[in-house]
Short mmCIF file of C-alpha atoms in Angstrom, two decimals:
data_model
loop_
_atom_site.label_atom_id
_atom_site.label_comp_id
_atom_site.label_asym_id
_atom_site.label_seq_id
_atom_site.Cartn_x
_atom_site.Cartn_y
_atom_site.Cartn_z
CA UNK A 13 0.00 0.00 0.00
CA UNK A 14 1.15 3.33 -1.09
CA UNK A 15 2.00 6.38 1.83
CA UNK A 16 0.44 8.70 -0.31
CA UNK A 17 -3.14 8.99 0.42
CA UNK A 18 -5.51 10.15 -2.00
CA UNK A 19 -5.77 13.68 -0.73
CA UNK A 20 -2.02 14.77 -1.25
CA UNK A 21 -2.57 12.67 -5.02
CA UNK A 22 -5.45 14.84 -5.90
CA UNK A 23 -3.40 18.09 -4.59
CA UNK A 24 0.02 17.26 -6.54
CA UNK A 25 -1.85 15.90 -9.96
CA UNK A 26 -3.83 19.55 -9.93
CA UNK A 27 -1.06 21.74 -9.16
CA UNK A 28 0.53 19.90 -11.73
CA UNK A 29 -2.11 20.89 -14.06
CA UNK A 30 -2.23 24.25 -12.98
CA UNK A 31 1.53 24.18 -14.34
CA UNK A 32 1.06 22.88 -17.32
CA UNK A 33 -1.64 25.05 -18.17
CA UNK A 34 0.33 27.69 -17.17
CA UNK A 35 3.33 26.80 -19.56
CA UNK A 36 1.03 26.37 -22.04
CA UNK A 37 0.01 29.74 -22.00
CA UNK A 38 3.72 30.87 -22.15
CA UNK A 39 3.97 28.82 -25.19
CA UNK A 40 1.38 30.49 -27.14
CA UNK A 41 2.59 33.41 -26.05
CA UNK A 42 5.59 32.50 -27.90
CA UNK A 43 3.82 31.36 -30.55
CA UNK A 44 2.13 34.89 -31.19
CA UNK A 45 5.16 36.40 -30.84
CA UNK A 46 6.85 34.37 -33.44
CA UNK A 47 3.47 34.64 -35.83
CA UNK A 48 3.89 38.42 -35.98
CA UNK A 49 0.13 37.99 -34.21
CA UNK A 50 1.54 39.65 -31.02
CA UNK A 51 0.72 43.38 -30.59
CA UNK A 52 3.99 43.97 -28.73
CA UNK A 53 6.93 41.42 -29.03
CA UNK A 54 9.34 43.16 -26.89
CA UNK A 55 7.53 44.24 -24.27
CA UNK A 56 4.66 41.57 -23.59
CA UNK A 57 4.54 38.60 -26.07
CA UNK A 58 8.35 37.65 -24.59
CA UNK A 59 7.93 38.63 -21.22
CA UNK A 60 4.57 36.59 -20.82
CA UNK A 61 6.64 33.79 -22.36
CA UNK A 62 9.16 33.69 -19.76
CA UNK A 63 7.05 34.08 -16.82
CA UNK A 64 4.37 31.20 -18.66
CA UNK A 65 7.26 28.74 -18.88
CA UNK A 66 8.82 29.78 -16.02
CA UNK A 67 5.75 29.63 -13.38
CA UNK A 68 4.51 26.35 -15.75
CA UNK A 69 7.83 24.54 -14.32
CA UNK A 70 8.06 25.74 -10.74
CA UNK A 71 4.77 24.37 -10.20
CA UNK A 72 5.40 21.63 -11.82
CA UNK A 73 8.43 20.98 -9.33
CA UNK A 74 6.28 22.19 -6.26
CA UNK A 75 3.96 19.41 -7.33
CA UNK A 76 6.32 16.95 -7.93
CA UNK A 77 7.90 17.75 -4.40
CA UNK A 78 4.16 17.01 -3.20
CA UNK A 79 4.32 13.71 -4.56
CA UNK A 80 8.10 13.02 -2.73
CA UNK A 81 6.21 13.96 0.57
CA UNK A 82 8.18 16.65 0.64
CA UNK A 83 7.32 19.03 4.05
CA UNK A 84 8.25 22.55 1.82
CA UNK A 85 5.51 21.72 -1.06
CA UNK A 86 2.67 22.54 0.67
CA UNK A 87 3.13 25.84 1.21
CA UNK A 88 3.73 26.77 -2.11
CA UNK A 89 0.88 24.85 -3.33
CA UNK A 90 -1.32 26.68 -0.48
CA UNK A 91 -0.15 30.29 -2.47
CA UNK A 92 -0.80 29.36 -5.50
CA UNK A 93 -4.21 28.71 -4.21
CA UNK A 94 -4.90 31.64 -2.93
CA UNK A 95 -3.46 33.70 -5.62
CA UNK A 96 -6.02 31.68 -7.96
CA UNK A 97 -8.78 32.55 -6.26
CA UNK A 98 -7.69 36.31 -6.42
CA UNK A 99 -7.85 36.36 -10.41
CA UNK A 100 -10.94 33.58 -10.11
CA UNK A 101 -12.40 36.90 -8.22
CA UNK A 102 -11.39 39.17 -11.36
CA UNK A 103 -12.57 36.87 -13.49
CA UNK A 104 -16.12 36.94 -12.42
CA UNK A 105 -15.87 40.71 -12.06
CA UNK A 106 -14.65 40.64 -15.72
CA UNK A 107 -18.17 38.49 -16.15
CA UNK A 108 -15.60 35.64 -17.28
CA UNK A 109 -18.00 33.26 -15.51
CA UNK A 110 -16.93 30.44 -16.64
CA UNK A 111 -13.11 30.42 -16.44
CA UNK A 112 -13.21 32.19 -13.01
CA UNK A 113 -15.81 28.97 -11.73
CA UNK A 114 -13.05 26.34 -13.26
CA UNK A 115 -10.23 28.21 -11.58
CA UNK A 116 -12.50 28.71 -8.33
CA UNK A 117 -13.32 25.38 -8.20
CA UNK A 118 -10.09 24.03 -8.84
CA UNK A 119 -8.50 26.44 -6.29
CA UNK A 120 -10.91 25.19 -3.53
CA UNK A 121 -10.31 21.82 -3.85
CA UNK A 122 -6.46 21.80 -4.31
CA UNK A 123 -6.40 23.85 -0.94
CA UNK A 124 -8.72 21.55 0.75
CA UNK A 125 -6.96 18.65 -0.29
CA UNK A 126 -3.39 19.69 0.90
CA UNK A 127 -4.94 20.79 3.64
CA UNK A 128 -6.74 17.72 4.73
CA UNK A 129 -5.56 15.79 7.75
CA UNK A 130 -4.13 12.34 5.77
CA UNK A 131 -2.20 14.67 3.49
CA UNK A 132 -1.00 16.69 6.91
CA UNK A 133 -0.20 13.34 8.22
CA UNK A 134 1.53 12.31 5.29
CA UNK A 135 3.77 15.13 5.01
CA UNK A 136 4.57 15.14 8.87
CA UNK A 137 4.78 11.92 10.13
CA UNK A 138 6.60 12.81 13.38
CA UNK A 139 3.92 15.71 14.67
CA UNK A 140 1.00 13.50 14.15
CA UNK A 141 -0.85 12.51 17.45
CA UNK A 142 -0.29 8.55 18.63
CA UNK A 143 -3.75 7.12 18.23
CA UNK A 144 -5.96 6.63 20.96
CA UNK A 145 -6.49 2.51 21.65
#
């Protein structure tokens, strides 16, 4: 039986996903800027590129860290959360209903399943409480 319970899976695999879709979006960005489709190469199209890619493969690694039951991951993975539901807020202000409810929904239930108590105890084995018999 695996040490990784289903909670920290669920957490890792969508931070992971919030990565990709985040380096995806640096990609096009590149892609726009290489089409000529980019209104400004210097001064967005390659900028948005680098932070795309770059964010795409830190939370790639924060996830992956997740999945090593690594104590440091969760935190990250906590802010990203939060910062999601910030633009999921601007999103809906924007009346970009939909996208905001995907990233809202997403946030919630990454941050409730890192923060749920088999993912806590998974991540620090020596602070969890002896059971009771």
């Amino acid at each position: 039986m695996s040490s990784r319970p289903i909670t920290l899976i669920i957490a890792a695999a969508l931070e992971a996903l919030i990565g990709l879709v985040a380096a995806v979006g640096g990609l096009y960005s590149l892609y726009t800027a290489i089409a000529g489709e980019a209104t400004d190469v210097a001064s967005s199209a390659i900028p948005l590129t680098v932070i795309g890619l770059g964010v795409g493969g830190l939370l790639i690694f924060v996830a992956r860290g997740l999945l090593q039951l690594r104590e440091w991951s969760r935190t990250p993975v906590v802010v990203t959360q939060l910062f999601m539901a910030v633009v999921a807020y601007y999103m809906f202000t924007g009346e970009q209903y939909v996208i905001g409810g995907v990233m809202l929904v997403t946030a919630v239930v990454t941050a409730a399943a890192v923060l749920a108590p088999p993912t806590t105890a998974a991540l620090y084995p020596d602070e969890t409480p002896p059971k009771r018999k």
